Amino acid sequence: MTALRAALGIVLALALAQSAQAHRFAPSLFKVTEIADQQYSVVWKTPAQGTSATPLRPLWPESCEITTSSPPQMEGTGKVSSWQMRCAKLGEDGLVGETLGIEGLSANQASAMVMVSLLDGRNYQQVLNAEQAEFVIPAESSAGDVMTDYSLLGMEHIWGGLDHLLFVFGLLLLVGGGTRLLWTITAFTLGHSITLSLVTLGFFDYPVALVEFVIALSIFVLAVELTRASKHDILWRNPWWLAGGFGLLHGMGFAGALAETGLPQDNVPLALLFFNVGIEIGQLAFILVVFGIWFLLRKPLASWQDRLLPIPIYVLGALSAMWCIERGLAVLA
């Protein structure tokens, strides 16, 4: 167990070398809604802070003309622009068969969701990224596209969210392997699945800044609990209560991420289900990677394990404390 924790400390250090602060999932959204014959309403939502000097920019057919536009507005951590355009030269099928795209995805190593809603009730969605920066609107939508796209979004979210991964990492430190890990991760999954579903389906709302603060606090509490291993209190003996309870909070964070992207109105349950499936796949992949690295490092680190043991706990505590301060100030602002 001590060797596992020591090796996990190295894994955490490698992860932190890539990112010094929690990434809040903020994919760009390019939403096109047909409001009348040959007329479309467009919403473009993108993170206010980019990762490259190359800006992200939506692309649409050259024959479409912008008729009205509104100045960009700040919404949370994103910038939202909206306008209306007329596409009189596209013919009877309108945008069907035409190409929409996002410029700058490769330079920013970013992804974006394109959503199209037509007057006849057809809805389309497509995740665009550096490998696929364009989307040709098909004649019919596909449930398979929804399953694939939202699974990818779920995986991207869990892998891009350092705070969520650090909580899972802390659970690994707390329980090690075996059936305790199985029950603990299951409890975390059930917890975040419940609130993800309830918030996304509109059963209740919550203050985003406060939830972000409490998510950081959950990591800090977990780090404190790790320092109390020798006491074997009720949370140490039953870690699934800790994982399930804080999983409810993390689910609200996942729901906020999904709200930023949006859901296809004709396939809400399917999109919600496979976004959650993507989160679970990403979570399990992270656990497998961590254990794989531990398997490779456990023998070389055997003589260093006592010295390395405190490192992951201190890093968890320090980072979570920093996020608590940062997000606590955001709550008070």
CSV table of C-alpha atoms in Angstrom, one decimal:
chain,number,residue,atom,x,y,z
A,1,MET,CA,0.0,0.0,0.0
A,2,THR,CA,2.8,2.4,0.9
A,3,ALA,CA,4.6,1.6,-2.4
A,4,LEU,CA,1.3,2.4,-4.2
A,5,ARG,CA,1.0,5.8,-2.6
A,6,ALA,CA,4.6,6.6,-3.4
A,7,ALA,CA,4.3,5.7,-7.0
A,8,LEU,CA,1.0,7.6,-7.2
A,9,GLY,CA,2.9,10.7,-6.0
A,10,ILE,CA,5.1,10.5,-9.1
A,11,VAL,CA,2.0,10.1,-11.3
A,12,LEU,CA,0.5,13.2,-9.7
A,13,ALA,CA,3.7,15.2,-10.2
A,14,LEU,CA,3.7,14.3,-13.9
A,15,ALA,CA,0.1,15.4,-14.2
A,16,LEU,CA,0.8,18.7,-12.5
A,17,ALA,CA,3.7,19.4,-14.8
A,18,GLN,CA,1.1,19.7,-17.5
A,19,SER,CA,-1.4,21.9,-15.7
A,20,ALA,CA,-1.0,24.1,-12.6
A,21,GLN,CA,-4.7,24.8,-12.2
A,22,ALA,CA,-8.0,23.1,-12.6
A,23,HIS,CA,-9.4,23.3,-16.1
A,24,ARG,CA,-13.1,24.1,-16.2
A,25,PHE,CA,-14.7,22.3,-19.1
A,26,ALA,CA,-15.7,25.0,-21.6
A,27,PRO,CA,-16.1,23.7,-25.2
A,28,SER,CA,-17.2,26.2,-27.8
A,29,LEU,CA,-20.8,26.0,-29.0
A,30,PHE,CA,-21.9,26.9,-32.5
A,31,LYS,CA,-25.7,26.8,-32.5
A,32,VAL,CA,-27.8,27.5,-35.6
A,33,THR,CA,-31.6,27.6,-35.4
A,34,GLU,CA,-33.9,28.0,-38.4
A,35,ILE,CA,-36.5,30.7,-37.4
A,36,ALA,CA,-38.2,31.2,-40.8
A,37,ASP,CA,-37.8,30.2,-44.4
A,38,GLN,CA,-34.2,30.9,-45.3
A,39,GLN,CA,-33.6,32.7,-42.0
A,40,TYR,CA,-31.4,31.5,-39.2
A,41,SER,CA,-30.5,32.6,-35.7
A,42,VAL,CA,-26.9,31.9,-34.7
A,43,VAL,CA,-25.3,31.7,-31.3
A,44,TRP,CA,-21.5,31.4,-30.9
A,45,LYS,CA,-20.2,30.7,-27.4
A,46,THR,CA,-16.5,30.3,-26.8
A,47,PRO,CA,-14.1,30.5,-23.8
A,48,ALA,CA,-13.1,34.1,-23.0
A,49,GLN,CA,-9.4,33.0,-22.5
A,50,GLY,CA,-7.9,31.1,-25.4
A,51,THR,CA,-4.9,28.8,-25.4
A,52,SER,CA,-3.4,30.3,-28.6
A,53,ALA,CA,-3.1,33.6,-30.4
A,54,THR,CA,-5.2,32.1,-33.2
A,55,PRO,CA,-8.9,32.9,-32.4
A,56,LEU,CA,-11.7,30.4,-32.8
A,57,ARG,CA,-14.1,31.5,-35.5
A,58,PRO,CA,-17.3,29.8,-36.8
A,59,LEU,CA,-17.7,29.2,-40.5
A,60,TRP,CA,-20.9,29.0,-42.6
A,61,PRO,CA,-21.8,29.0,-46.3
A,62,GLU,CA,-20.5,32.1,-48.1
A,63,SER,CA,-23.9,32.7,-49.7
A,64,CYS,CA,-25.4,33.4,-46.3
A,65,GLU,CA,-25.6,37.0,-45.3
A,66,ILE,CA,-25.7,38.5,-41.8
A,67,THR,CA,-28.7,40.7,-41.4
A,68,THR,CA,-28.6,41.7,-37.7
A,69,SER,CA,-26.0,41.1,-34.9
A,70,SER,CA,-25.6,41.8,-31.2
A,71,PRO,CA,-22.3,42.8,-29.5
A,72,PRO,CA,-20.5,40.0,-27.6
A,73,GLN,CA,-21.6,39.4,-24.0
A,74,MET,CA,-19.7,37.8,-21.2
A,75,GLU,CA,-21.5,34.7,-19.7
A,76,GLY,CA,-19.6,33.0,-16.9
A,77,THR,CA,-16.2,32.1,-18.3
A,78,GLY,CA,-17.3,32.4,-21.9
A,79,LYS,CA,-18.0,35.0,-24.5
A,80,VAL,CA,-21.3,34.8,-26.4
A,81,SER,CA,-22.1,36.4,-29.7
A,82,SER,CA,-25.4,36.2,-31.6
A,83,TRP,CA,-26.7,37.2,-34.9
A,84,GLN,CA,-29.2,36.4,-37.6
A,85,MET,CA,-28.4,35.5,-41.2
A,86,ARG,CA,-30.4,35.0,-44.4
A,87,CYS,CA,-29.4,32.1,-46.8
A,88,ALA,CA,-31.6,32.9,-49.8
A,89,LYS,CA,-29.2,31.3,-52.3
A,90,LEU,CA,-29.1,27.8,-50.8
A,91,GLY,CA,-32.3,26.5,-52.4
A,92,GLU,CA,-35.3,24.6,-50.9
A,93,ASP,CA,-33.2,22.3,-48.7
A,94,GLY,CA,-31.6,25.3,-46.9
A,95,LEU,CA,-28.6,24.3,-44.9
A,96,VAL,CA,-29.1,20.5,-45.5
A,97,GLY,CA,-26.1,19.3,-47.4
A,98,GLU,CA,-24.1,22.5,-46.6
A,99,THR,CA,-20.9,22.7,-44.5
A,100,LEU,CA,-20.5,24.4,-41.1
A,101,GLY,CA,-17.1,24.5,-39.4
A,102,ILE,CA,-14.8,26.1,-36.8
A,103,GLU,CA,-11.5,27.8,-37.7
A,104,GLY,CA,-8.6,27.6,-35.2
A,105,LEU,CA,-9.4,24.3,-33.5
A,106,SER,CA,-6.0,22.8,-34.4
A,107,ALA,CA,-4.0,25.8,-33.1
A,108,ASN,CA,-6.0,25.8,-29.8
A,109,GLN,CA,-6.1,22.1,-29.4
A,110,ALA,CA,-9.8,22.6,-28.7
A,111,SER,CA,-13.2,21.1,-29.5
A,112,ALA,CA,-16.5,22.6,-30.3
A,113,MET,CA,-20.1,21.4,-30.5
A,114,VAL,CA,-22.2,22.3,-33.6
A,115,MET,CA,-25.9,22.1,-33.1
A,116,VAL,CA,-28.5,22.7,-35.8
A,117,SER,CA,-32.3,22.9,-35.4
A,118,LEU,CA,-34.5,23.1,-38.4
A,119,LEU,CA,-38.2,24.2,-38.6
A,120,ASP,CA,-39.4,20.7,-39.5
A,121,GLY,CA,-38.1,19.4,-36.2
A,122,ARG,CA,-34.9,17.9,-37.4
A,123,ASN,CA,-31.9,18.4,-35.0
A,124,TYR,CA,-28.3,17.7,-35.6
A,125,GLN,CA,-25.2,17.8,-33.5
A,126,GLN,CA,-21.5,17.1,-34.2
A,127,VAL,CA,-18.3,17.5,-32.1
A,128,LEU,CA,-15.6,19.2,-34.1
A,129,ASN,CA,-11.9,19.0,-33.2
A,130,ALA,CA,-8.5,19.4,-34.8
A,131,GLU,CA,-8.9,16.2,-36.8
A,132,GLN,CA,-12.4,17.1,-38.0
A,133,ALA,CA,-13.1,20.8,-38.2
A,134,GLU,CA,-16.1,20.8,-40.5
A,135,PHE,CA,-19.6,19.2,-40.5
A,136,VAL,CA,-21.8,18.6,-43.5
A,137,ILE,CA,-25.4,18.7,-42.4
A,138,PRO,CA,-27.1,15.4,-43.4
A,139,ALA,CA,-30.6,14.8,-44.5
A,140,GLU,CA,-31.4,12.8,-41.3
A,141,SER,CA,-30.1,12.8,-37.8
A,142,SER,CA,-28.6,9.7,-36.3
A,143,ALA,CA,-28.8,8.3,-32.7
A,144,GLY,CA,-25.4,6.8,-33.3
A,145,ASP,CA,-24.0,10.3,-33.8
A,146,VAL,CA,-25.5,11.4,-30.5
A,147,MET,CA,-24.0,8.4,-28.6
A,148,THR,CA,-20.6,8.9,-30.1
A,149,ASP,CA,-20.4,12.7,-29.8
A,150,TYR,CA,-21.6,12.9,-26.2
A,151,SER,CA,-19.5,10.0,-25.1
A,152,LEU,CA,-16.5,11.9,-26.5
A,153,LEU,CA,-17.6,15.0,-24.7
A,154,GLY,CA,-17.8,13.1,-21.4
A,155,MET,CA,-14.4,11.6,-21.8
A,156,GLU,CA,-12.9,15.0,-22.7
A,157,HIS,CA,-14.5,16.6,-19.7
A,158,ILE,CA,-13.2,14.1,-17.1
A,159,TRP,CA,-9.7,14.1,-18.7
A,160,GLY,CA,-9.6,17.9,-19.0
A,161,GLY,CA,-10.9,18.5,-15.4
A,162,LEU,CA,-7.9,18.3,-13.1
A,163,ASP,CA,-10.0,18.9,-10.0
A,164,HIS,CA,-12.2,15.9,-10.8
A,165,LEU,CA,-9.2,13.7,-11.6
A,166,LEU,CA,-7.5,14.7,-8.4
A,167,PHE,CA,-10.6,13.7,-6.4
A,168,VAL,CA,-10.5,10.3,-8.0
A,169,PHE,CA,-6.7,10.2,-7.4
A,170,GLY,CA,-7.3,10.9,-3.7
A,171,LEU,CA,-9.8,8.1,-3.5
A,172,LEU,CA,-7.1,5.7,-4.9
A,173,LEU,CA,-4.8,6.9,-2.2
A,174,LEU,CA,-7.5,6.3,0.4
A,175,VAL,CA,-8.6,2.8,-0.5
A,176,GLY,CA,-5.8,1.3,-2.6
A,177,GLY,CA,-7.2,-1.6,-4.8
A,178,GLY,CA,-9.5,-4.5,-4.4
A,179,THR,CA,-13.2,-4.5,-3.5
A,180,ARG,CA,-12.8,-1.3,-1.4
A,181,LEU,CA,-11.8,0.6,-4.6
A,182,LEU,CA,-14.7,-1.0,-6.5
A,183,TRP,CA,-17.3,0.1,-3.9
A,184,THR,CA,-15.8,3.5,-3.5
A,185,ILE,CA,-15.7,4.3,-7.2
A,186,THR,CA,-19.2,2.9,-7.6
A,187,ALA,CA,-20.5,5.2,-4.9
A,188,PHE,CA,-18.8,8.2,-6.6
A,189,THR,CA,-20.3,7.2,-9.9
A,190,LEU,CA,-23.8,6.9,-8.4
A,191,GLY,CA,-23.5,10.2,-6.6
A,192,HIS,CA,-22.5,12.3,-9.7
A,193,SER,CA,-24.9,10.4,-12.0
A,194,ILE,CA,-27.8,11.4,-9.8
A,195,THR,CA,-27.1,15.1,-9.7
A,196,LEU,CA,-25.9,15.2,-13.3
A,197,SER,CA,-29.3,13.9,-14.4
A,198,LEU,CA,-31.5,16.0,-12.1
A,199,VAL,CA,-29.8,19.3,-12.9
A,200,THR,CA,-29.6,18.6,-16.6
A,201,LEU,CA,-33.3,17.7,-16.8
A,202,GLY,CA,-34.2,20.9,-14.9
A,203,PHE,CA,-35.4,19.5,-11.5
A,204,PHE,CA,-33.3,22.1,-9.6
A,205,ASP,CA,-30.7,24.8,-10.1
A,206,TYR,CA,-27.7,25.8,-8.1
A,207,PRO,CA,-25.1,28.6,-7.7
A,208,VAL,CA,-22.3,27.6,-10.0
A,209,ALA,CA,-19.5,29.5,-8.1
A,210,LEU,CA,-20.5,28.0,-4.8
A,211,VAL,CA,-20.5,24.4,-6.2
A,212,GLU,CA,-17.1,25.0,-7.8
A,213,PHE,CA,-15.8,26.1,-4.3
A,214,VAL,CA,-17.3,23.0,-2.6
A,215,ILE,CA,-15.7,20.7,-5.2
A,216,ALA,CA,-12.3,22.2,-4.3
A,217,LEU,CA,-13.3,21.8,-0.6
A,218,SER,CA,-14.1,18.1,-1.2
A,219,ILE,CA,-10.5,17.5,-2.4
A,220,PHE,CA,-9.1,19.4,0.6
A,221,VAL,CA,-11.3,17.3,3.0
A,222,LEU,CA,-10.0,14.1,1.2
A,223,ALA,CA,-6.4,15.3,1.7
A,224,VAL,CA,-7.1,15.9,5.4
A,225,GLU,CA,-8.6,12.4,5.7
A,226,LEU,CA,-5.5,10.9,4.2
A,227,THR,CA,-3.4,12.4,7.0
A,228,ARG,CA,-5.6,10.6,9.5
A,229,ALA,CA,-5.0,7.1,8.2
A,230,SER,CA,-3.7,5.7,11.5
A,231,LYS,CA,-7.0,6.6,13.3
A,232,HIS,CA,-9.2,4.3,11.2
A,233,ASP,CA,-12.3,6.4,11.9
A,234,ILE,CA,-15.7,5.8,10.3
A,235,LEU,CA,-14.8,7.6,7.0
A,236,TRP,CA,-11.6,5.6,6.6
A,237,ARG,CA,-13.5,2.3,7.2
A,238,ASN,CA,-16.4,3.3,4.9
A,239,PRO,CA,-15.0,5.6,2.2
A,240,TRP,CA,-18.0,5.0,0.0
A,241,TRP,CA,-20.0,7.5,2.1
A,242,LEU,CA,-17.3,10.2,1.5
A,243,ALA,CA,-17.1,9.3,-2.3
A,244,GLY,CA,-20.9,9.2,-2.7
A,245,GLY,CA,-21.6,12.4,-0.9
A,246,PHE,CA,-19.0,14.4,-2.7
A,247,GLY,CA,-20.0,12.7,-5.9
A,248,LEU,CA,-23.3,14.5,-5.7
A,249,LEU,CA,-21.4,17.8,-5.8
A,250,HIS,CA,-19.1,16.8,-8.6
A,251,GLY,CA,-22.2,15.8,-10.6
A,252,MET,CA,-23.4,19.4,-10.4
A,253,GLY,CA,-20.0,20.4,-11.9
A,254,PHE,CA,-20.5,17.9,-14.7
A,255,ALA,CA,-24.0,19.3,-15.3
A,256,GLY,CA,-22.7,22.8,-15.6
A,257,ALA,CA,-20.3,21.5,-18.3
A,258,LEU,CA,-23.1,19.9,-20.2
A,259,ALA,CA,-25.2,23.0,-19.9
A,260,GLU,CA,-22.4,25.0,-21.6
A,261,THR,CA,-22.6,22.7,-24.6
A,262,GLY,CA,-26.3,22.0,-24.7
A,263,LEU,CA,-28.4,19.0,-25.5
A,264,PRO,CA,-30.2,17.9,-28.7
A,265,GLN,CA,-33.9,18.4,-27.8
A,266,ASP,CA,-35.0,15.3,-29.7
A,267,ASN,CA,-32.5,13.1,-28.0
A,268,VAL,CA,-32.0,14.5,-24.4
A,269,PRO,CA,-32.1,11.2,-22.5
A,270,LEU,CA,-29.7,9.5,-25.0
A,271,ALA,CA,-27.3,12.4,-24.9
A,272,LEU,CA,-27.4,12.6,-21.1
A,273,LEU,CA,-26.8,8.9,-20.8
A,274,PHE,CA,-23.8,8.7,-23.1
A,275,PHE,CA,-22.3,11.9,-21.7
A,276,ASN,CA,-22.3,10.0,-18.4
A,277,VAL,CA,-21.0,6.9,-20.1
A,278,GLY,CA,-18.1,9.0,-21.5
A,279,ILE,CA,-17.3,10.3,-18.0
A,280,GLU,CA,-17.2,6.7,-16.7
A,281,ILE,CA,-15.0,5.5,-19.5
A,282,GLY,CA,-12.6,8.4,-18.9
A,283,GLN,CA,-12.6,7.8,-15.2
A,284,LEU,CA,-11.8,4.1,-15.6
A,285,ALA,CA,-9.1,4.8,-18.1
A,286,PHE,CA,-7.5,7.2,-15.7
A,287,ILE,CA,-7.5,4.6,-13.0
A,288,LEU,CA,-6.0,2.0,-15.3
A,289,VAL,CA,-3.3,4.4,-16.4
A,290,VAL,CA,-2.4,5.2,-12.7
A,291,PHE,CA,-2.2,1.5,-11.8
A,292,GLY,CA,-0.2,0.8,-14.9
A,293,ILE,CA,2.4,3.4,-14.0
A,294,TRP,CA,2.4,2.1,-10.4
A,295,PHE,CA,3.1,-1.4,-11.7
A,296,LEU,CA,6.1,-0.1,-13.7
A,297,LEU,CA,7.5,2.0,-10.8
A,298,ARG,CA,6.8,0.0,-7.7
A,299,LYS,CA,10.1,-1.9,-7.7
A,300,PRO,CA,12.4,1.1,-8.6
A,301,LEU,CA,10.7,3.2,-5.9
A,302,ALA,CA,10.7,0.5,-3.2
A,303,SER,CA,13.6,2.0,-1.3
A,304,TRP,CA,12.2,5.5,-1.6
A,305,GLN,CA,8.6,4.8,-0.6
A,306,ASP,CA,8.9,6.2,2.9
A,307,ARG,CA,10.3,9.5,1.7
A,308,LEU,CA,7.8,9.9,-1.2
A,309,LEU,CA,4.7,8.8,0.7
A,310,PRO,CA,3.7,12.3,2.0
A,311,ILE,CA,4.2,14.0,-1.4
A,312,PRO,CA,0.8,13.3,-3.0
A,313,ILE,CA,-1.1,14.1,0.2
A,314,TYR,CA,0.7,17.5,0.5
A,315,VAL,CA,0.1,18.3,-3.2
A,316,LEU,CA,-3.6,17.4,-2.9
A,317,GLY,CA,-3.9,19.6,0.1
A,318,ALA,CA,-1.9,22.6,-1.3
A,319,LEU,CA,-3.7,22.6,-4.6
A,320,SER,CA,-7.2,22.2,-3.1
A,321,ALA,CA,-6.5,25.0,-0.6
A,322,MET,CA,-5.4,27.3,-3.4
A,323,TRP,CA,-8.6,26.5,-5.4
A,324,CYS,CA,-10.7,27.0,-2.2
A,325,ILE,CA,-9.2,30.5,-1.8
A,326,GLU,CA,-9.6,31.3,-5.5
A,327,ARG,CA,-13.1,30.1,-5.8
A,328,GLY,CA,-14.1,31.4,-2.4
A,329,LEU,CA,-13.2,34.9,-3.6
A,330,ALA,CA,-15.3,34.3,-6.7
A,331,VAL,CA,-18.3,33.4,-4.5
A,332,LEU,CA,-17.9,36.6,-2.5
A,333,ALA,CA,-17.4,38.8,-5.6
